[in-house]
């Protein structure tokens, strides 16, 4: 059964304190892994797509990496505006479904 | 480029009442998704359209939920009658399937409260 697990469920960081969010997955035939940011009361906002193990993508203070079993979202020197819930989703080659994790709620304290 | 548009943004109804949500996808996106998101959870797929065809509705509670996508553009999701457990955020997303970057883009969602 396809499954996506995110950890930790919640993370509190001091401003400038770097950390990583984890997304582990079990899916037969990964077509892509997606990271989204979701602010309260808003829809998920696309951040990255990763397609193959070893791939990395960066955007400002965020860097996403992918292995055959998991993905990490590294946050370097976070700022309070990075506070949000970060969602991970996977997509298989067969079918066109996206399977979402439950997200990591990140709070960055000034 | 305009994003995915949803309306209404908020809806409060009493149980057993009907409710409908509307979605306009990004221009040129042939695939449209309806998701339900409960508090503290990730989005769960309700139905997926490829153009006008509903190709995956296995998670749609068909006794009370219905959806349509006329002309392969706008879509409407309906609940009739609503139950207390239907309170959630209903998200619409769209993507352009068939290209390498087939990313889903989400609308702002409709927050439904059933009293």
PDB file of C-alpha atoms in Angstrom:
ATOM      1  CA  UNK A   1       0.000   0.000   0.000  1.00  0.00           C
ATOM      2  CA  UNK A   2       1.285   3.434  -0.925  1.00  0.00           C
ATOM      3  CA  UNK A   3       2.159   5.464   2.128  1.00  0.00           C
ATOM      4  CA  UNK A   4       3.682   8.825   2.953  1.00  0.00           C
ATOM      5  CA  UNK A   5       4.877   9.620   6.470  1.00  0.00           C
ATOM      6  CA  UNK A   6       6.146  13.000   7.580  1.00  0.00           C
ATOM      7  CA  UNK A   7       8.133  13.762  10.694  1.00  0.00           C
ATOM      8  CA  UNK A   8       8.169  15.475  13.019  1.00  0.00           C
ATOM      9  CA  UNK A   9       4.498  16.460  13.274  1.00  0.00           C
ATOM     10  CA  UNK A  10       5.500  19.819  14.724  1.00  0.00           C
ATOM     11  CA  UNK A  11       8.790  21.672  14.962  1.00  0.00           C
ATOM     12  CA  UNK A  12       9.664  24.867  16.816  1.00  0.00           C
ATOM     13  CA  UNK A  13      12.882  26.620  15.860  1.00  0.00           C
ATOM     14  CA  UNK A  14      14.574  29.782  16.951  1.00  0.00           C
ATOM     15  CA  UNK A  15      15.201  32.229  14.149  1.00  0.00           C
ATOM     16  CA  UNK A  16      18.463  31.229  12.480  1.00  0.00           C
ATOM     17  CA  UNK A  17      18.371  27.649  13.816  1.00  0.00           C
ATOM     18  CA  UNK A  18      18.680  25.322  10.819  1.00  0.00           C
ATOM     19  CA  UNK A  19      16.873  21.977  10.719  1.00  0.00           C
ATOM     20  CA  UNK A  20      15.369  19.345   8.438  1.00  0.00           C
ATOM     21  CA  UNK A  21      11.909  17.931   7.814  1.00  0.00           C
ATOM     22  CA  UNK A  22      11.520  14.319   6.748  1.00  0.00           C
ATOM     23  CA  UNK A  23       9.172  12.639   4.296  1.00  0.00           C
ATOM     24  CA  UNK A  24       9.462   8.867   4.037  1.00  0.00           C
ATOM     25  CA  UNK A  25       7.486   7.010   1.418  1.00  0.00           C
ATOM     26  CA  UNK A  26       6.596   3.562   0.204  1.00  0.00           C
ATOM     27  CA  UNK A  27       5.256   3.616  -3.316  1.00  0.00           C
ATOM     28  CA  UNK A  28       5.681   1.295  -6.232  1.00  0.00           C
ATOM     29  CA  UNK A  29       7.211   3.206  -9.102  1.00  0.00           C
ATOM     30  CA  UNK A  30       7.772   6.770  -7.929  1.00  0.00           C
ATOM     31  CA  UNK A  31       7.028   9.290 -10.645  1.00  0.00           C
ATOM     32  CA  UNK A  32       7.667  12.351  -8.541  1.00  0.00           C
ATOM     33  CA  UNK A  33       7.836  13.704  -5.016  1.00  0.00           C
ATOM     34  CA  UNK A  34       6.361  17.104  -4.304  1.00  0.00           C
ATOM     35  CA  UNK A  35       6.811  19.586  -1.480  1.00  0.00           C
ATOM     36  CA  UNK A  36       4.158  22.169  -0.672  1.00  0.00           C
ATOM     37  CA  UNK A  37       3.879  24.950   1.863  1.00  0.00           C
ATOM     38  CA  UNK A  38       0.492  25.669   3.413  1.00  0.00           C
ATOM     39  CA  UNK A  39      -0.316  28.785   5.407  1.00  0.00           C
ATOM     40  CA  UNK A  40      -3.374  28.855   7.682  1.00  0.00           C
ATOM     41  CA  UNK A  41      -6.566  29.391   5.733  1.00  0.00           C
ATOM     42  CA  UNK A  42      -4.882  28.943   2.354  1.00  0.00           C
ATOM     43  CA  UNK A  43      -4.390  26.192  -0.168  1.00  0.00           C
ATOM     44  CA  UNK A  44      -1.049  24.401  -0.512  1.00  0.00           C
ATOM     45  CA  UNK A  45       1.578  26.379  -2.407  1.00  0.00           C
ATOM     46  CA  UNK A  46       3.945  24.443  -4.651  1.00  0.00           C
ATOM     47  CA  UNK A  47       7.620  24.474  -3.686  1.00  0.00           C
ATOM     48  CA  UNK A  48       9.561  21.655  -5.388  1.00  0.00           C
ATOM     49  CA  UNK A  49       9.282  18.537  -7.494  1.00  0.00           C
ATOM     50  CA  UNK A  50      11.938  15.821  -7.271  1.00  0.00           C
ATOM     51  CA  UNK A  51      11.989  12.972  -9.772  1.00  0.00           C
ATOM     52  CA  UNK A  52      14.999  10.767  -9.060  1.00  0.00           C
ATOM     53  CA  UNK A  53      17.228   9.736  -6.178  1.00  0.00           C
ATOM     54  CA  UNK A  54      20.124  12.115  -5.705  1.00  0.00           C
ATOM     55  CA  UNK A  55      18.235  15.084  -7.064  1.00  0.00           C
ATOM     56  CA  UNK A  56      18.363  18.350  -5.118  1.00  0.00           C
ATOM     57  CA  UNK A  57      16.509  21.618  -5.525  1.00  0.00           C
ATOM     58  CA  UNK A  58      16.877  24.933  -3.725  1.00  0.00           C
ATOM     59  CA  UNK A  59      14.779  28.007  -3.227  1.00  0.00           C
ATOM     60  CA  UNK A  60      15.937  30.759  -0.908  1.00  0.00           C
ATOM     61  CA  UNK A  61      16.426  29.133   2.523  1.00  0.00           C
ATOM     62  CA  UNK A  62      14.893  25.806   1.469  1.00  0.00           C
ATOM     63  CA  UNK A  63      16.642  22.815  -0.052  1.00  0.00           C
ATOM     64  CA  UNK A  64      14.911  19.557  -0.938  1.00  0.00           C
ATOM     65  CA  UNK A  65      16.721  16.265  -1.431  1.00  0.00           C
ATOM     66  CA  UNK A  66      15.546  12.814  -2.485  1.00  0.00           C
ATOM     67  CA  UNK A  67      16.699   9.254  -1.842  1.00  0.00           C
ATOM     68  CA  UNK A  68      15.014   5.987  -2.789  1.00  0.00           C
ATOM     69  CA  UNK A  69      13.075   5.912   0.466  1.00  0.00           C
ATOM     70  CA  UNK A  70      12.773   9.463   1.731  1.00  0.00           C
ATOM     71  CA  UNK A  71      13.047  13.153   1.085  1.00  0.00           C
ATOM     72  CA  UNK A  72      14.355  15.909   3.286  1.00  0.00           C
ATOM     73  CA  UNK A  73      13.428  19.553   3.316  1.00  0.00           C
ATOM     74  CA  UNK A  74      16.358  21.432   4.786  1.00  0.00           C
ATOM     75  CA  UNK A  75      15.702  24.893   6.186  1.00  0.00           C
ATOM     76  CA  UNK A  76      18.790  27.060   6.599  1.00  0.00           C
ATOM     77  CA  UNK A  77      18.711  30.019   8.962  1.00  0.00           C
ATOM     78  CA  UNK A  78      14.896  30.136   9.062  1.00  0.00           C
ATOM     79  CA  UNK A  79      12.958  33.340   9.566  1.00  0.00           C
ATOM     80  CA  UNK A  80       9.550  33.798  11.229  1.00  0.00           C
ATOM     81  CA  UNK A  81       7.944  34.097   7.783  1.00  0.00           C
ATOM     82  CA  UNK A  82       8.942  30.482   7.110  1.00  0.00           C
ATOM     83  CA  UNK A  83       6.386  29.402   9.702  1.00  0.00           C
ATOM     84  CA  UNK A  84       3.815  27.211   7.941  1.00  0.00           C
ATOM     85  CA  UNK A  85       2.810  23.602   7.454  1.00  0.00           C
ATOM     86  CA  UNK A  86       4.990  21.763   4.953  1.00  0.00           C
ATOM     87  CA  UNK A  87       3.297  18.958   3.031  1.00  0.00           C
ATOM     88  CA  UNK A  88       4.915  16.163   1.079  1.00  0.00           C
ATOM     89  CA  UNK A  89       3.165  14.235  -1.698  1.00  0.00           C
ATOM     90  CA  UNK A  90       4.162  11.376  -3.989  1.00  0.00           C
ATOM     91  CA  UNK A  91       2.914  10.317  -7.380  1.00  0.00           C
ATOM     92  CA  UNK A  92       3.231   6.931  -9.047  1.00  0.00           C
ATOM     93  CA  UNK A  93       3.959   6.176 -12.675  1.00  0.00           C
ATOM     94  CA  UNK A  94       0.721   4.220 -12.851  1.00  0.00           C
ATOM     95  CA  UNK A  95      -2.372   6.286 -12.396  1.00  0.00           C
ATOM     96  CA  UNK A  96      -2.401   9.991 -11.757  1.00  0.00           C
ATOM     97  CA  UNK A  97      -3.006  10.163  -8.017  1.00  0.00           C
ATOM     98  CA  UNK A  98      -1.092  12.202  -5.497  1.00  0.00           C
ATOM     99  CA  UNK A  99      -0.713  10.761  -1.993  1.00  0.00           C
ATOM    100  CA  UNK A 100      -0.155  13.339   0.713  1.00  0.00           C
ATOM    101  CA  UNK A 101       1.460  13.097   4.108  1.00  0.00           C
ATOM    102  CA  UNK A 102      -0.070  14.761   7.151  1.00  0.00           C
ATOM    103  CA  UNK A 103       2.458  17.578   7.141  1.00  0.00           C
ATOM    104  CA  UNK A 104       4.959  19.155   9.509  1.00  0.00           C
ATOM    105  CA  UNK A 105       3.876  22.304  11.295  1.00  0.00           C
ATOM    106  CA  UNK A 106       6.889  24.605  11.520  1.00  0.00           C
ATOM    107  CA  UNK A 107       7.033  27.549  13.897  1.00  0.00           C
ATOM    108  CA  UNK A 108      10.012  29.898  13.783  1.00  0.00           C
ATOM    109  CA  UNK A 109      10.346  32.076  16.867  1.00  0.00           C
ATOM    110  CA  UNK A 110      11.970  35.513  16.541  1.00  0.00           C
TER     111      UNK A 110
ATOM    112  CA  UNK B   1      -1.280  33.611 -15.128  1.00  0.00           C
ATOM    113  CA  UNK B   2      -4.365  33.377 -12.944  1.00  0.00           C
ATOM    114  CA  UNK B   3      -4.387  30.623 -10.361  1.00  0.00           C
ATOM    115  CA  UNK B   4      -7.091  28.154  -9.444  1.00  0.00           C
ATOM    116  CA  UNK B   5     -10.228  29.989  -8.395  1.00  0.00           C
ATOM    117  CA  UNK B   6     -12.697  28.598  -5.881  1.00  0.00           C
ATOM    118  CA  UNK B   7     -15.919  29.916  -4.460  1.00  0.00           C
ATOM    119  CA  UNK B   8     -17.286  30.432  -1.961  1.00  0.00           C
ATOM    120  CA  UNK B   9     -14.360  30.750   0.433  1.00  0.00           C
ATOM    121  CA  UNK B  10     -16.492  29.987   3.451  1.00  0.00           C
ATOM    122  CA  UNK B  11     -19.833  28.280   3.912  1.00  0.00           C
ATOM    123  CA  UNK B  12     -21.832  27.592   7.051  1.00  0.00           C
ATOM    124  CA  UNK B  13     -24.895  25.389   6.768  1.00  0.00           C
ATOM    125  CA  UNK B  14     -27.083  23.259   8.969  1.00  0.00           C
ATOM    126  CA  UNK B  15     -26.971  19.497   8.663  1.00  0.00           C
ATOM    127  CA  UNK B  16     -29.197  17.963   6.016  1.00  0.00           C
ATOM    128  CA  UNK B  17     -28.912  21.104   3.862  1.00  0.00           C
ATOM    129  CA  UNK B  18     -27.348  20.958   0.399  1.00  0.00           C
ATOM    130  CA  UNK B  19     -24.156  22.808  -0.506  1.00  0.00           C
ATOM    131  CA  UNK B  20     -22.162  23.329  -3.689  1.00  0.00           C
ATOM    132  CA  UNK B  21     -18.594  24.387  -4.376  1.00  0.00           C
ATOM    133  CA  UNK B  22     -17.266  25.795  -7.626  1.00  0.00           C
ATOM    134  CA  UNK B  23     -13.797  25.594  -9.133  1.00  0.00           C
ATOM    135  CA  UNK B  24     -12.189  27.232 -12.157  1.00  0.00           C
ATOM    136  CA  UNK B  25      -8.806  25.640 -12.949  1.00  0.00           C
ATOM    137  CA  UNK B  26      -5.742  27.250 -14.452  1.00  0.00           C
ATOM    138  CA  UNK B  27      -6.205  27.849 -18.156  1.00  0.00           C
ATOM    139  CA  UNK B  28      -4.948  24.916 -20.216  1.00  0.00           C
ATOM    140  CA  UNK B  29      -4.935  22.440 -17.334  1.00  0.00           C
ATOM    141  CA  UNK B  30      -6.800  19.325 -18.387  1.00  0.00           C
ATOM    142  CA  UNK B  31      -6.728  17.508 -15.060  1.00  0.00           C
ATOM    143  CA  UNK B  32      -8.816  18.704 -12.153  1.00  0.00           C
ATOM    144  CA  UNK B  33      -8.860  17.321  -8.604  1.00  0.00           C
ATOM    145  CA  UNK B  34     -11.172  17.773  -5.664  1.00  0.00           C
ATOM    146  CA  UNK B  35      -9.676  17.099  -2.246  1.00  0.00           C
ATOM    147  CA  UNK B  36     -10.998  17.208   1.284  1.00  0.00           C
ATOM    148  CA  UNK B  37      -8.680  18.333   4.054  1.00  0.00           C
ATOM    149  CA  UNK B  38      -9.523  17.828   7.708  1.00  0.00           C
ATOM    150  CA  UNK B  39      -7.788  19.839  10.386  1.00  0.00           C
ATOM    151  CA  UNK B  40      -4.228  18.677  10.925  1.00  0.00           C
ATOM    152  CA  UNK B  41      -4.343  16.256   8.004  1.00  0.00           C
ATOM    153  CA  UNK B  42      -3.093  16.205   4.457  1.00  0.00           C
ATOM    154  CA  UNK B  43      -5.488  16.546   1.527  1.00  0.00           C
ATOM    155  CA  UNK B  44      -7.414  13.391   0.586  1.00  0.00           C
ATOM    156  CA  UNK B  45      -8.541  12.898  -2.976  1.00  0.00           C
ATOM    157  CA  UNK B  46     -12.280  12.813  -3.612  1.00  0.00           C
ATOM    158  CA  UNK B  47     -12.391  12.801  -7.399  1.00  0.00           C
ATOM    159  CA  UNK B  48     -10.098  13.387 -10.364  1.00  0.00           C
ATOM    160  CA  UNK B  49     -11.123  14.502 -13.840  1.00  0.00           C
ATOM    161  CA  UNK B  50      -9.186  14.123 -17.050  1.00  0.00           C
ATOM    162  CA  UNK B  51     -10.927  16.665 -19.254  1.00  0.00           C
ATOM    163  CA  UNK B  52     -14.656  15.906 -18.863  1.00  0.00           C
ATOM    164  CA  UNK B  53     -14.203  12.344 -17.638  1.00  0.00           C
ATOM    165  CA  UNK B  54     -14.159  11.363 -13.982  1.00  0.00           C
ATOM    166  CA  UNK B  55     -11.323   8.820 -13.999  1.00  0.00           C
ATOM    167  CA  UNK B  56     -10.967   8.273 -10.250  1.00  0.00           C
ATOM    168  CA  UNK B  57     -13.911   8.703  -7.901  1.00  0.00           C
ATOM    169  CA  UNK B  58     -13.248   5.736  -5.652  1.00  0.00           C
ATOM    170  CA  UNK B  59     -13.044   7.924  -2.520  1.00  0.00           C
ATOM    171  CA  UNK B  60     -16.152   9.966  -3.279  1.00  0.00           C
ATOM    172  CA  UNK B  61     -19.088   9.128  -0.941  1.00  0.00           C
ATOM    173  CA  UNK B  62     -21.516   8.669  -3.774  1.00  0.00           C
ATOM    174  CA  UNK B  63     -24.601   8.483  -1.615  1.00  0.00           C
ATOM    175  CA  UNK B  64     -24.351  12.188  -0.835  1.00  0.00           C
ATOM    176  CA  UNK B  65     -21.555  13.659  -2.956  1.00  0.00           C
ATOM    177  CA  UNK B  66     -21.686  14.409  -6.650  1.00  0.00           C
ATOM    178  CA  UNK B  67     -19.442  16.297  -9.024  1.00  0.00           C
ATOM    179  CA  UNK B  68     -19.461  17.448 -12.597  1.00  0.00           C
ATOM    180  CA  UNK B  69     -17.065  19.064 -15.007  1.00  0.00           C
ATOM    181  CA  UNK B  70     -18.985  20.272 -17.992  1.00  0.00           C
ATOM    182  CA  UNK B  71     -16.972  21.165 -21.092  1.00  0.00           C
ATOM    183  CA  UNK B  72     -13.797  20.060 -19.336  1.00  0.00           C
ATOM    184  CA  UNK B  73     -13.166  23.395 -17.632  1.00  0.00           C
ATOM    185  CA  UNK B  74     -15.103  24.505 -14.533  1.00  0.00           C
ATOM    186  CA  UNK B  75     -16.215  21.969 -11.978  1.00  0.00           C
ATOM    187  CA  UNK B  76     -18.850  21.812  -9.253  1.00  0.00           C
ATOM    188  CA  UNK B  77     -18.819  19.573  -6.184  1.00  0.00           C
ATOM    189  CA  UNK B  78     -22.113  19.068  -4.391  1.00  0.00           C
ATOM    190  CA  UNK B  79     -23.091  17.560  -1.056  1.00  0.00           C
ATOM    191  CA  UNK B  80     -26.697  16.656  -0.407  1.00  0.00           C
ATOM    192  CA  UNK B  81     -27.572  16.262   2.392  1.00  0.00           C
ATOM    193  CA  UNK B  82     -24.626  17.526   4.423  1.00  0.00           C
ATOM    194  CA  UNK B  83     -23.650  15.778   7.652  1.00  0.00           C
ATOM    195  CA  UNK B  84     -21.702  17.074  10.640  1.00  0.00           C
ATOM    196  CA  UNK B  85     -18.681  15.015   9.593  1.00  0.00           C
ATOM    197  CA  UNK B  86     -18.492  16.853   6.274  1.00  0.00           C
ATOM    198  CA  UNK B  87     -17.041  19.920   7.984  1.00  0.00           C
ATOM    199  CA  UNK B  88     -13.635  20.374   6.355  1.00  0.00           C
ATOM    200  CA  UNK B  89     -11.773  22.414   3.774  1.00  0.00           C
ATOM    201  CA  UNK B  90     -12.547  21.425   0.198  1.00  0.00           C
ATOM    202  CA  UNK B  91      -9.634  22.050  -2.114  1.00  0.00           C
ATOM    203  CA  UNK B  92      -9.577  22.136  -5.882  1.00  0.00           C
ATOM    204  CA  UNK B  93      -6.346  21.610  -7.800  1.00  0.00           C
ATOM    205  CA  UNK B  94      -5.398  21.395 -11.443  1.00  0.00           C
ATOM    206  CA  UNK B  95      -2.484  20.160 -13.500  1.00  0.00           C
ATOM    207  CA  UNK B  96      -1.493  19.776 -17.122  1.00  0.00           C
ATOM    208  CA  UNK B  97      -1.048  16.048 -17.472  1.00  0.00           C
ATOM    209  CA  UNK B  98       1.230  14.725 -20.147  1.00  0.00           C
ATOM    210  CA  UNK B  99       4.087  17.164 -19.752  1.00  0.00           C
ATOM    211  CA  UNK B 100       7.193  16.524 -17.681  1.00  0.00           C
ATOM    212  CA  UNK B 101       6.333  19.108 -15.071  1.00  0.00           C
ATOM    213  CA  UNK B 102       2.878  17.849 -14.152  1.00  0.00           C
ATOM    214  CA  UNK B 103       2.665  19.699 -10.889  1.00  0.00           C
ATOM    215  CA  UNK B 104      -0.651  20.240  -9.155  1.00  0.00           C
ATOM    216  CA  UNK B 105      -1.601  23.790  -8.282  1.00  0.00           C
ATOM    217  CA  UNK B 106      -4.178  24.402  -5.591  1.00  0.00           C
ATOM    218  CA  UNK B 107      -6.891  26.931  -5.074  1.00  0.00           C
ATOM    219  CA  UNK B 108      -7.507  28.645  -1.725  1.00  0.00           C
ATOM    220  CA  UNK B 109     -10.158  26.148  -0.686  1.00  0.00           C
ATOM    221  CA  UNK B 110     -13.687  26.392   0.668  1.00  0.00           C
ATOM    222  CA  UNK B 111     -14.053  26.007   4.413  1.00  0.00           C
ATOM    223  CA  UNK B 112     -17.324  24.218   5.132  1.00  0.00           C
ATOM    224  CA  UNK B 113     -18.869  24.225   8.572  1.00  0.00           C
ATOM    225  CA  UNK B 114     -21.903  22.001   9.139  1.00  0.00           C
ATOM    226  CA  UNK B 115     -23.890  22.830  12.285  1.00  0.00           C
TER     227      UNK B 115
END
